[in-house]
Coordinates of C-alpha atoms in Angstrom, one line a residue:
Chain A
M1 CA 155.4 96.6 78.8
A2 CA 154.6 100.0 77.4
F3 CA 151.3 101.2 75.9
G4 CA 152.8 101.3 72.3
D5 CA 153.6 97.6 72.3
L6 CA 151.3 95.2 70.4
F7 CA 151.1 93.0 73.8
F8 CA 149.6 95.5 75.8
V9 CA 146.9 96.9 73.3
F10 CA 145.7 93.3 72.3
G11 CA 146.4 91.2 75.2
F12 CA 147.1 92.9 78.4
L13 CA 144.6 95.5 78.3
P14 CA 141.6 93.4 76.8
V15 CA 142.1 90.8 79.9
C16 CA 142.0 93.7 82.4
L17 CA 139.1 95.1 81.0
L18 CA 137.4 91.7 80.7
L19 CA 138.0 90.8 84.0
Y20 CA 137.0 94.4 85.5
I21 CA 133.7 94.3 83.5
L22 CA 133.3 91.0 85.3
T23 CA 134.4 91.9 88.5
P24 CA 131.7 93.0 91.2
G25 CA 132.1 96.7 92.1
R26 CA 133.8 96.1 95.5
F27 CA 136.3 93.7 94.2
S28 CA 137.5 96.2 91.2
N29 CA 139.9 98.0 93.2
V30 CA 141.3 94.9 94.2
L31 CA 141.4 93.5 90.7
L32 CA 143.1 97.1 89.4
L33 CA 145.5 96.7 92.1
L34 CA 146.7 93.2 91.1
C35 CA 147.1 94.2 87.3
S36 CA 148.9 97.4 88.3
L37 CA 151.6 95.1 90.3
L38 CA 151.7 92.8 87.3
F39 CA 152.3 95.8 84.9
F40 CA 155.0 97.4 87.3
A41 CA 156.6 93.9 87.6
W42 CA 156.3 92.8 84.0
G43 CA 160.2 93.5 83.1
T44 CA 161.7 93.0 86.4
P45 CA 159.4 91.3 88.5
E46 CA 162.2 91.3 91.3
Y47 CA 161.2 94.9 91.7
L48 CA 158.1 93.8 93.3
V49 CA 159.7 93.6 96.5
L50 CA 161.0 97.2 96.4
M51 CA 157.7 98.5 95.4
L52 CA 155.7 96.3 98.1
C53 CA 158.6 97.9 100.8
A54 CA 157.8 101.7 99.3
L55 CA 154.2 101.0 99.7
A56 CA 154.4 99.9 103.0
F57 CA 156.8 102.4 104.3
N58 CA 154.8 105.3 103.0
Y59 CA 151.4 103.8 104.0
A60 CA 152.7 103.7 107.6
A61 CA 154.3 107.1 107.2
G62 CA 150.8 108.6 106.1
R63 CA 148.9 107.2 109.2
E64 CA 151.5 108.1 111.4
L65 CA 151.3 111.5 109.8
A66 CA 147.5 112.1 110.1
A67 CA 147.4 111.0 113.9
L68 CA 150.3 113.0 114.8
R69 CA 148.9 115.9 113.1
D70 CA 145.4 115.8 114.5
S71 CA 147.1 115.1 118.2
G72 CA 148.9 118.4 117.6
K73 CA 152.4 117.2 117.9
K74 CA 154.2 119.2 115.3
V75 CA 157.9 118.4 116.0
L76 CA 157.4 114.5 115.5
S77 CA 155.0 115.4 112.8
G78 CA 157.9 117.2 111.0
A79 CA 160.6 114.8 111.9
V80 CA 158.4 111.9 110.7
F81 CA 157.7 114.1 107.4
A82 CA 161.1 114.8 106.5
T83 CA 162.9 111.3 107.2
S84 CA 159.9 109.6 105.2
V85 CA 160.5 112.1 102.0
L86 CA 164.3 111.9 102.5
A87 CA 163.9 107.8 102.1
D88 CA 161.7 108.4 99.1
L89 CA 164.4 110.6 97.6
A90 CA 167.0 108.6 98.6
L91 CA 165.8 105.7 96.5
L92 CA 165.1 108.3 93.5
G93 CA 168.6 109.3 94.1
Y94 CA 170.3 105.8 94.0
W95 CA 168.7 104.8 90.7
K96 CA 168.9 108.0 89.0
Y97 CA 172.1 110.0 90.3
A98 CA 174.5 107.9 92.2
G99 CA 176.2 107.2 88.7
F100 CA 176.4 111.1 87.7
V101 CA 177.6 111.8 91.5
L102 CA 180.3 109.1 91.3
E103 CA 181.3 110.3 87.7
T104 CA 181.4 113.7 88.8
V105 CA 183.5 112.8 91.9
N106 CA 186.1 111.0 89.5
A107 CA 186.2 113.8 87.6
V108 CA 187.2 116.4 90.0
F109 CA 189.2 114.3 92.4
G110 CA 190.8 111.8 89.7
T111 CA 189.4 108.8 91.7
S112 CA 187.8 105.8 89.6
F113 CA 184.9 104.4 91.6
A114 CA 182.7 102.6 89.6
A115 CA 178.7 102.6 90.0
R116 CA 177.0 99.3 89.9
E117 CA 174.1 100.2 88.1
L118 CA 170.6 98.5 88.1
P119 CA 167.8 99.0 85.6
L120 CA 165.4 101.7 86.6
P121 CA 162.3 100.6 88.5
V122 CA 159.1 101.4 86.0
G123 CA 157.8 104.9 86.8
L124 CA 160.2 105.4 89.7
S125 CA 160.2 109.3 89.5
F126 CA 156.7 109.6 89.0
F127 CA 155.5 107.4 91.6
T128 CA 158.2 108.9 94.0
F129 CA 156.6 112.2 93.4
S130 CA 153.1 110.8 93.9
L131 CA 154.3 109.6 97.5
I132 CA 156.0 113.0 98.5
S133 CA 152.8 114.7 97.4
Y134 CA 150.5 112.1 99.5
L135 CA 152.9 112.6 102.5
A136 CA 152.7 116.3 102.3
D137 CA 148.9 116.6 101.6
I138 CA 148.2 114.9 104.8
R139 CA 150.8 117.0 106.5
R140 CA 149.2 120.1 105.5
G141 CA 145.5 118.7 106.2
R142 CA 144.5 118.6 102.8
T143 CA 143.5 114.8 103.1
D144 CA 143.8 112.4 105.7
G145 CA 145.1 109.9 103.7
S146 CA 143.8 106.3 103.0
K147 CA 143.1 104.0 105.7
D148 CA 142.8 101.0 103.5
P149 CA 146.4 100.0 102.4
L150 CA 145.1 98.6 99.1
T151 CA 143.7 101.8 98.2
F152 CA 146.9 103.6 98.7
S153 CA 148.8 101.1 96.8
L154 CA 146.3 101.4 94.1
Y155 CA 146.6 105.3 93.9
V156 CA 150.5 104.7 93.8
T157 CA 150.5 102.0 91.4
F158 CA 147.8 102.5 89.0
F159 CA 148.6 101.4 85.9
P160 CA 147.9 104.0 83.8
K161 CA 149.4 106.6 85.4
L162 CA 152.4 104.9 86.9
A163 CA 154.9 104.7 83.9
S164 CA 155.0 108.4 82.9
G165 CA 152.3 110.4 85.0
P166 CA 150.0 112.4 85.2
I167 CA 151.1 113.2 88.7
V168 CA 147.9 113.5 90.4
P169 CA 147.7 114.4 94.0
Y170 CA 145.7 112.0 96.2
P171 CA 142.9 114.5 97.7
E172 CA 141.9 114.5 93.5
M173 CA 141.8 111.0 93.1
E174 CA 140.2 110.1 96.6
A175 CA 136.5 110.1 95.8
Q176 CA 137.2 108.3 92.6
F177 CA 138.4 105.2 94.4
A178 CA 134.9 105.0 96.2
H179 CA 133.2 105.0 92.9
H180 CA 134.3 104.4 89.3
P181 CA 131.5 102.6 88.1
F182 CA 131.9 101.1 84.4
S183 CA 130.2 102.7 82.0
W184 CA 130.0 102.3 78.0
R185 CA 130.1 106.2 77.2
R186 CA 133.0 106.6 79.5
F187 CA 134.5 103.9 77.9
G188 CA 134.1 104.9 74.5
A189 CA 135.4 108.2 75.4
G190 CA 138.6 106.8 76.9
A191 CA 139.0 104.4 73.9
R192 CA 139.0 107.3 71.5
C193 CA 141.3 109.2 73.8
F194 CA 143.7 106.2 73.8
L195 CA 143.7 105.7 70.0
I196 CA 144.5 109.4 69.5
G197 CA 147.5 108.8 71.7
L198 CA 148.2 105.8 70.3
S199 CA 148.3 107.3 66.6
K200 CA 150.6 110.3 68.1
K201 CA 153.1 108.0 69.1
I202 CA 153.2 105.3 66.2
L203 CA 151.9 107.8 63.2
L204 CA 153.6 111.0 64.3
A205 CA 156.3 110.4 67.0
N206 CA 157.8 107.4 65.5
T207 CA 157.9 108.7 62.0
L208 CA 159.6 111.9 63.4
G209 CA 161.8 109.8 65.0
T210 CA 163.3 108.5 62.1
T211 CA 164.1 111.8 60.5
F212 CA 165.5 112.7 64.0
Y213 CA 167.9 109.7 64.7
A214 CA 169.2 110.0 60.9
L215 CA 169.9 113.5 61.3
S216 CA 171.4 113.6 64.8
A217 CA 173.9 110.6 63.8
L218 CA 175.6 113.4 61.5
P219 CA 178.4 114.8 63.6
P220 CA 177.6 117.9 64.8
E221 CA 180.6 119.9 63.8
S222 CA 179.5 119.4 59.9
L223 CA 176.4 120.6 60.4
T224 CA 174.9 123.5 58.6
A225 CA 172.4 125.7 59.8
A226 CA 169.4 124.3 57.8
F227 CA 170.7 120.7 58.9
A228 CA 171.0 121.6 62.8
W229 CA 167.5 123.5 62.9
L230 CA 165.9 120.6 61.0
C231 CA 167.1 118.2 63.7
A232 CA 166.1 120.3 66.5
L233 CA 162.3 120.8 64.9
S234 CA 162.0 117.1 64.2
Y235 CA 163.2 116.7 68.2
A236 CA 160.8 118.9 69.5
L237 CA 157.8 117.6 67.3
M238 CA 158.7 114.1 68.2
L239 CA 159.2 114.6 72.0
Y240 CA 155.6 116.5 72.0
F241 CA 153.8 113.8 70.0
D242 CA 156.0 111.0 72.1
F243 CA 155.0 112.1 75.4
S244 CA 151.4 114.0 74.9
G245 CA 150.6 110.8 73.0
Y246 CA 151.5 108.5 75.7
S247 CA 149.3 111.0 78.4
D248 CA 146.3 111.0 76.2
M249 CA 146.6 107.0 76.4
A250 CA 146.8 107.3 80.0
V251 CA 143.9 109.2 80.3
G252 CA 142.0 107.3 77.6
L253 CA 143.1 104.1 79.9
A254 CA 142.0 105.3 83.1
G255 CA 138.7 106.3 81.5
M256 CA 138.0 103.0 80.3
F257 CA 138.5 102.1 84.0
G258 CA 135.7 104.5 85.3
F259 CA 138.7 107.6 86.2
Q260 CA 139.4 110.6 85.7
L261 CA 142.5 112.0 85.2
P262 CA 143.9 115.2 84.3
K263 CA 145.3 116.3 81.3
N264 CA 148.9 116.9 81.1
F265 CA 149.3 119.3 77.4
D266 CA 147.3 121.7 75.8
Y267 CA 148.7 122.4 72.9
P268 CA 152.1 124.0 74.4
Y269 CA 153.7 125.2 71.2
L270 CA 151.4 127.8 70.9
S271 CA 152.1 129.4 73.8
R272 CA 153.0 133.3 74.3
S273 CA 155.7 132.8 76.9
V274 CA 158.0 130.6 78.3
S275 CA 156.1 130.6 81.4
E276 CA 152.4 129.9 79.4
F277 CA 154.5 127.0 78.0
W278 CA 155.2 125.4 81.2
R279 CA 151.2 125.8 82.1
R280 CA 150.6 123.8 79.0
W281 CA 153.7 121.4 78.9
H282 CA 153.4 118.2 81.1
I283 CA 151.1 120.5 83.2
T284 CA 151.1 118.1 86.3
L285 CA 154.7 118.3 86.6
G286 CA 154.6 122.0 86.5
A287 CA 151.8 122.2 89.2
W288 CA 153.6 119.6 91.9
F289 CA 156.9 121.5 91.5
R290 CA 154.7 124.9 92.1
E291 CA 152.6 122.9 94.8
Y292 CA 155.0 121.0 96.9
V293 CA 158.3 123.2 96.1
Y294 CA 158.0 126.9 94.6
I295 CA 155.2 127.8 97.2
P296 CA 156.3 126.5 100.2
L297 CA 159.5 128.0 99.3
G298 CA 157.9 131.5 99.6
G299 CA 156.3 131.4 96.0
S300 CA 156.1 135.2 94.7
R301 CA 154.9 136.6 97.6
V302 CA 158.6 137.5 98.7
H303 CA 161.4 140.1 97.6
P304 CA 162.3 140.0 94.0
F305 CA 165.6 138.2 94.6
R306 CA 164.0 135.8 96.6
I307 CA 162.0 135.2 94.1
F308 CA 164.7 134.9 91.8
L309 CA 166.0 132.3 94.2
N310 CA 163.0 130.3 94.1
L311 CA 162.5 129.9 90.4
M312 CA 165.8 129.2 89.8
A313 CA 165.7 126.5 92.6
V314 CA 162.5 124.9 90.8
W315 CA 164.2 124.7 87.5
L316 CA 167.3 123.1 88.8
L317 CA 165.3 120.6 90.4
T318 CA 163.2 120.4 87.3
G319 CA 166.0 120.0 85.1
L320 CA 167.5 117.2 87.3
W321 CA 164.2 115.4 87.7
H322 CA 164.7 114.8 83.9
G323 CA 168.0 113.1 84.3
A324 CA 171.4 113.2 85.9
G325 CA 173.4 115.2 83.4
L326 CA 174.9 118.6 83.0
T327 CA 172.9 118.9 79.9
F328 CA 169.7 118.6 81.9
L329 CA 171.1 121.2 84.6
L330 CA 172.1 123.5 81.9
W331 CA 168.3 123.2 80.2
G332 CA 166.7 123.6 83.8
I333 CA 168.9 126.7 84.3
Y334 CA 168.0 128.1 80.4
H335 CA 164.4 127.6 81.3
G336 CA 164.8 129.1 84.7
L337 CA 166.3 132.4 83.6
L338 CA 163.7 132.9 80.6
V339 CA 161.0 132.4 83.0
V340 CA 162.9 134.9 85.5
L341 CA 163.3 137.4 82.7
E342 CA 159.6 137.1 81.8
K343 CA 158.4 137.6 85.6
L344 CA 160.9 140.3 86.9
V345 CA 161.9 142.2 83.7
L346 CA 159.8 142.0 80.8
K347 CA 156.6 142.1 82.7
G348 CA 155.1 145.0 81.0
V349 CA 156.8 144.5 77.7
L350 CA 155.4 141.1 76.3
E351 CA 151.9 142.4 76.1
T352 CA 153.2 145.1 73.9
I353 CA 154.1 142.4 71.2
P354 CA 151.6 140.7 68.9
N355 CA 150.5 137.5 69.9
A356 CA 151.8 135.7 66.5
V357 CA 155.1 137.2 67.1
R358 CA 155.0 135.9 70.9
V359 CA 154.2 132.4 69.9
V360 CA 157.2 132.1 67.2
L361 CA 159.6 133.8 69.7
T362 CA 158.4 131.5 72.6
F363 CA 158.3 128.6 70.3
L364 CA 161.9 129.2 69.2
L365 CA 163.2 129.5 72.4
V366 CA 161.8 126.0 73.3
V367 CA 163.3 124.7 70.7
I368 CA 166.7 126.4 71.5
G369 CA 166.0 124.6 74.9
W370 CA 165.5 121.1 73.8
V371 CA 168.9 121.3 72.3
F372 CA 170.5 120.8 75.7
F373 CA 167.9 118.2 76.2
F374 CA 168.6 115.7 73.6
S375 CA 172.6 116.4 73.5
A376 CA 175.0 113.8 75.1
T377 CA 177.2 116.4 76.2
P378 CA 177.4 120.5 76.7
A379 CA 179.9 120.7 74.2
E380 CA 177.9 119.1 71.8
A381 CA 174.9 121.2 72.6
F382 CA 177.1 124.3 72.1
T383 CA 178.3 123.1 68.9
R384 CA 174.7 122.6 67.7
L385 CA 173.5 125.9 68.9
S386 CA 176.7 127.6 67.0
R387 CA 175.7 125.9 64.1
M388 CA 171.8 126.7 64.1
F389 CA 173.2 130.3 64.5
F390 CA 175.1 130.1 60.9
L391 CA 178.5 129.3 62.4
G392 CA 178.8 126.0 59.8
G393 CA 177.2 127.9 56.8
V394 CA 173.2 128.2 56.0
A395 CA 172.6 124.9 54.2
D396 CA 174.2 122.8 51.4
G397 CA 172.8 120.3 48.9
A398 CA 172.6 117.8 51.4
A399 CA 170.6 119.3 53.7
A400 CA 168.0 120.3 50.8
Y401 CA 167.9 116.6 50.2
Y402 CA 167.1 115.5 53.5
A403 CA 164.8 118.7 54.1
L404 CA 162.8 117.3 51.1
G405 CA 162.9 113.8 53.0
A406 CA 162.0 115.5 56.4
L407 CA 159.2 117.9 54.9
R408 CA 156.2 115.4 55.0
P409 CA 156.8 114.3 58.7
L410 CA 157.6 118.0 59.9
L411 CA 154.8 119.7 58.1
L412 CA 152.0 116.6 59.5
G413 CA 153.3 117.2 62.7
A414 CA 153.2 120.9 62.7
A415 CA 149.7 120.3 61.6
A416 CA 148.7 117.7 64.4
A417 CA 150.0 119.9 67.1
L418 CA 147.5 122.5 66.3
P419 CA 144.0 122.4 67.9
V420 CA 142.4 122.3 64.6
G421 CA 141.6 118.5 64.4
A422 CA 140.0 118.4 67.8
R423 CA 138.1 121.3 67.0
L424 CA 136.8 119.7 63.8
G425 CA 136.2 116.6 65.3
R426 CA 134.1 118.4 68.2
E427 CA 132.2 120.4 65.5
L428 CA 131.2 116.8 63.4
A429 CA 130.3 114.8 66.5
R430 CA 127.5 118.0 67.2
R431 CA 126.1 117.7 64.0
G432 CA 124.5 114.3 64.6
Q433 CA 124.5 110.9 63.2
P434 CA 126.2 110.8 59.6
W435 CA 129.4 112.6 61.2
T436 CA 129.1 109.9 63.8
L437 CA 129.3 106.9 61.4
L438 CA 132.1 109.0 59.5
S439 CA 134.3 109.2 62.8
I440 CA 133.8 105.6 63.6
F441 CA 135.8 104.6 60.2
Y442 CA 138.1 107.4 61.0
F443 CA 139.1 105.6 64.6
A444 CA 138.8 102.4 62.3
A445 CA 141.5 103.5 60.0
L446 CA 143.8 104.8 62.8
L447 CA 143.8 101.4 64.5
L448 CA 144.6 99.8 61.5
L449 CA 147.6 102.2 60.8
C450 CA 149.0 102.0 64.2
V451 CA 148.5 98.1 64.4
A452 CA 150.5 98.2 60.9
G453 CA 153.0 100.6 62.1
M454 CA 153.3 98.6 65.7
M455 CA 154.3 95.4 63.6
N456 CA 156.7 97.3 61.4
D457 CA 158.7 99.4 63.9
T458 CA 161.4 97.6 66.1
Y459 CA 160.4 98.2 69.7
S460 CA 160.2 102.0 70.6
S461 CA 159.9 102.9 73.9
F462 CA 158.6 106.3 75.5
L463 CA 160.7 108.9 75.8
Y464 CA 159.6 110.0 79.0
A465 CA 159.7 106.7 80.4
Q466 CA 163.4 107.3 80.9
F467 CA 163.2 110.1 82.9
Chain B
M1 CA 147.0 105.9 120.3
K2 CA 150.1 105.5 121.6
S3 CA 150.6 101.5 120.3
K4 CA 149.5 102.5 117.1
L5 CA 152.1 104.8 116.4
I6 CA 155.0 102.3 117.9
L7 CA 153.3 99.9 115.5
L8 CA 153.3 102.2 112.5
E9 CA 157.0 103.5 113.3
A10 CA 157.8 99.7 113.3
L11 CA 156.4 99.2 110.1
R12 CA 158.5 102.2 108.7
W13 CA 161.5 100.7 109.9
V14 CA 161.1 97.0 108.8
S15 CA 160.1 98.0 105.2
A16 CA 163.0 100.5 104.9
S17 CA 165.4 98.0 106.4
L18 CA 164.1 95.5 103.9
A19 CA 164.3 97.4 101.0
V20 CA 168.1 98.7 101.7
L21 CA 168.8 94.7 102.1
F22 CA 167.1 94.1 99.0
I23 CA 168.8 96.2 96.9
L24 CA 172.3 95.1 98.5
F25 CA 171.1 91.4 97.6
L26 CA 170.5 93.1 93.8
L27 CA 173.7 94.9 93.7
G28 CA 175.6 91.4 94.9
S29 CA 174.3 89.3 92.1
T30 CA 174.7 91.9 89.5
P31 CA 177.9 91.5 87.5
D32 CA 181.1 94.3 87.4
P33 CA 180.3 96.6 84.8
E34 CA 184.3 97.2 84.5
I35 CA 185.0 93.8 83.0
P36 CA 186.5 94.7 79.8
F37 CA 183.8 94.4 76.5
E38 CA 186.9 92.4 75.2
T39 CA 186.5 89.4 77.7
V40 CA 183.0 88.8 77.6
E41 CA 183.3 88.9 73.5
Q42 CA 186.2 86.5 73.5
A43 CA 184.5 84.1 75.8
A44 CA 181.1 84.0 73.6
L45 CA 183.5 84.0 70.3
A46 CA 185.6 81.1 71.7
R47 CA 182.9 78.5 71.7
L48 CA 181.2 79.7 68.7
D49 CA 181.9 77.9 65.2
L50 CA 182.1 80.9 62.8
S51 CA 181.6 79.6 59.6
E52 CA 178.5 80.8 57.7
T53 CA 178.6 83.8 59.4
Q54 CA 180.6 87.3 58.2
P55 CA 181.1 89.9 61.1
G56 CA 178.6 92.9 61.1
D57 CA 179.1 96.4 61.4
A58 CA 177.0 99.2 62.7
T59 CA 174.8 99.5 59.7
M60 CA 174.1 95.8 60.1
L61 CA 173.3 96.4 63.6
R62 CA 170.8 98.9 62.4
R63 CA 169.3 97.3 59.6
L64 CA 168.9 93.8 61.4
Y65 CA 167.9 95.1 65.0
G66 CA 166.8 98.7 64.6
L67 CA 169.5 99.7 67.2
S68 CA 171.9 102.3 67.1
A69 CA 175.6 100.8 67.7
S70 CA 176.8 104.3 69.2
D71 CA 174.3 103.8 71.8
F72 CA 176.2 100.9 73.5
A73 CA 179.7 100.8 75.4
G74 CA 180.6 97.9 73.1
M75 CA 179.2 95.7 70.1
T76 CA 179.8 92.5 68.2
L77 CA 177.8 91.1 65.6
Y78 CA 178.1 87.8 63.5
Y79 CA 175.1 87.5 60.9
P80 CA 174.4 84.7 58.4
A81 CA 177.0 84.8 55.4
S82 CA 174.0 83.8 52.9
N83 CA 169.9 84.0 52.7
M84 CA 169.9 80.2 53.6
G85 CA 172.0 80.7 57.0
A86 CA 170.4 81.2 60.5
K87 CA 173.5 81.1 62.5
E88 CA 174.0 84.8 64.4
L89 CA 175.9 86.2 67.4
L90 CA 175.1 89.3 69.2
V91 CA 177.1 90.6 72.3
L92 CA 176.6 93.7 73.5
K93 CA 177.8 96.1 76.5
L94 CA 175.1 98.1 77.2
A95 CA 176.0 102.1 78.2
D96 CA 173.4 101.7 81.1
E97 CA 170.8 98.9 82.3
S98 CA 167.7 101.2 81.3
Q99 CA 168.6 100.2 77.6
A100 CA 168.1 96.5 78.5
D101 CA 164.5 96.0 77.8
T102 CA 164.5 98.2 74.3
V103 CA 167.3 95.9 73.3
E104 CA 165.4 92.7 74.7
A105 CA 162.7 93.8 72.7
A106 CA 164.6 94.1 69.4
I107 CA 166.0 90.8 69.7
R108 CA 162.8 89.1 70.1
A109 CA 161.9 91.0 67.3
R110 CA 164.9 90.1 65.3
L111 CA 164.4 86.6 66.2
Q112 CA 160.6 86.2 65.3
T113 CA 161.6 87.9 61.7
Q114 CA 163.9 85.3 61.1
R115 CA 161.6 82.4 62.2
D116 CA 159.2 84.0 60.2
S117 CA 161.2 83.9 57.1
F118 CA 162.2 80.0 57.5
D119 CA 158.6 78.9 58.7
G120 CA 157.2 76.2 55.8
Y121 CA 160.5 76.9 53.9
G122 CA 163.3 76.0 55.4
A123 CA 162.8 73.1 58.4
E124 CA 166.3 73.1 59.4
Q125 CA 167.1 77.1 60.1
F126 CA 163.6 77.1 61.5
A127 CA 164.2 74.5 64.1
L128 CA 168.0 76.1 64.4
L129 CA 166.0 79.3 65.5
T130 CA 163.3 77.8 67.6
D131 CA 165.4 75.6 69.7
H132 CA 168.7 76.8 69.7
A133 CA 168.5 80.4 70.4
V134 CA 169.3 82.1 73.6
V135 CA 169.2 85.6 75.1
E136 CA 170.7 86.4 78.3
I137 CA 170.9 89.5 79.8
R138 CA 173.1 90.1 83.1
G139 CA 173.4 93.6 83.9
V140 CA 175.1 95.7 81.1
Y141 CA 176.1 92.3 79.1
V142 CA 173.8 91.1 76.5
L143 CA 174.1 87.7 74.3
F144 CA 172.1 86.8 71.8
A145 CA 173.3 83.5 70.0
V146 CA 171.6 81.0 67.5
C147 CA 174.0 78.0 67.0
E148 CA 173.8 74.1 67.5
N149 CA 175.7 74.5 71.0
E150 CA 174.1 77.5 72.3
Q151 CA 174.2 76.5 75.7
A152 CA 177.8 76.0 75.4
V153 CA 178.3 79.7 74.0
R154 CA 175.7 80.9 77.1
E155 CA 177.9 79.3 79.9
S156 CA 181.1 80.5 78.4
F157 CA 179.1 84.1 78.4
L158 CA 178.4 83.6 82.0
N159 CA 181.8 82.4 83.0
A160 CA 183.4 85.7 82.2
L161 CA 181.3 87.8 84.0

C-alpha cells in the first residue's frame, strides 16, 4: 500500500481518521499503532512477526541501556549498544546486501553462490535508522527512551513516516506522543500538505516518469548529447517530485493526526554548493549521518586528512544506504569528493562566484551524479556521461522530436521546483476571504486531477520505497 | 535492578532468536531462484489451451500491463487474439522480489480493465474474468492466468517450483 494508491486515499486513510476522531485521547496511540502495523503488514503480513521481534529486541535494549547508563556501567552499556546496533544492521544487511555480496564473491572467486531473496520489508532502511538513533540517543543521555512499549512501537512504526521517512530522532517526537490532540485547523493544514505532495507525485513525477522511461529505454551507445541530457534532466526532476511529494504527504498525514514531522526538502535545486544541496535534499537522512556517523568519527574538528576520511566514510555509507550496487557506491564517492573539494580546497573561491552561476553549476553537478544513480551498471553510467559530453554528437532530428514532447513536462517540472507557487499561496492566504475561496477551488481541482491521474495510471510505486 | 537487567537481556536474546528462526522458515518456504524460467514457463503452458490467444512481446507487456520487459529476468505473454477474447496468460520471473507488489498491482489493474470492458457486454467473458482468473506469486515467479482450467495451470506452475 502506497500513499498514491486510490485505496489508501479513499479507504485506509479516511477509516483511520474517522476512528482516530472517535477514539478517546488516551487510546489514540493504541489506535495509531494498530493502523501502523496494518499498514506495515499490508503487502507481506508474515513480516509482522519480524517487526514484533525487532520491536521487542530494541525496546529491551533501550531499557537496558538506560539502566546501565544511569548506574555508570560503561563497558556493559557499550557491549549492549554494539550488539544491538549490529543486530539491527544485520537485519538490514541481509535484506539489502546479501545478494550484492554474493554477486561480488562470485565475480571475484568464480563461485556460483545463489542468494535466496525475500521481498524487502516496508521501510526497512528507514526504521532501522530510527532504531539505531533511538539506542544512540539513550546511550548519550539525550533521552531515557520510552518506558511504555506501545509508545516505543508507535515511534518506530508510525505509518506516515514508516515507508520512506522522514527519519526523526526519538527526542524530537517524545513530547508529541503524550499530546497530539486532533484539531480541524491542523487537519486542514495537513490535508493541504498531503494534497500538494500527492499532486507532485501523480501530476509531475509520473508525467516526467513517462518521459524518462521512454528516453532511458534507448540504447545508451546511440544517444546524442541532447538525448542524454534530456534523459538525465527528466530523471532529476522526476526523482525530486517523487520523493519530495512523498515527504510532503508524510508530513501532511502526520499533521492530520496532530503530529509535526520535520520537512525533508527545501528547494534543493536552488542550492549554491553541493554541501548546501545535501542540507536541502533528504534533510533528515543527511542530519542522521551527520549526527550518528560524522560527528562520532570526529567531524570537522580533526586533522584535514581525517576530515577527508570522515567525509568519504559518510558518503560511501550514504551511497550504500541507497542500494547495494557499484553504481550507488560510485554515486556516493562522487558526492563525497565534491563535498571534500568544497570544504577543503575551494572554501574561499566559491564565495567569489556569482550566486546564479553557483546554482547552475551545482545543479549540473547533481544531475551528472544522478546518472550513476539511475544507471544499471557503471559501464552504462560512463557511456551515458560520455554521450552527455558530446562523444555521440550534439543532436539529431529524433532528439528534436523527443525534446518537443518532453518540453512541457520538463518546463512544468522546472517551474514547480521553484518556490514561486508556495510564496504566491502564502501571499494570497494573507489577503483574506476571496483568495481563501479561490484556494479551496484550487485544491479541489488538484484533487480531481490527482484522482483522474490515479485512475488512469497503472500502479507506480515511490522510487525511494526501494532504498 | 539486576533481575530487571536479566529479564531485559533474556527478552533481547529470545526476540533475536525468534527473528533468526523466522527468517530461516521464510527461506525454507521460498522457491529456489535458480529454477530455469523455461521450466516454469513450460509447466504453465502445458496445461493451457492456446487457441484464441496470440503470443505477446515487450511492447504488448507495456501496453497491456504498463510493465517493462527489460525489468524482468523472464517473460511469457499470451493475450486474446480477438477483441471478444478474454483468455490470457502471463508468466514472469522477477529480477528481485521487491518487484512483486508493483507487478501484482499491474496485473490486478489489467484484470479490472478487462472486467470493465466486458461488464454488461460480454457475459461469458465477464464470467471467465471473474470466476476463472488466478494470480500466484511465489518467490521470483509470477503467474497470471485467465482460462477455464485456471486451477490446473496454477497447480502445474506450483509443481514446477
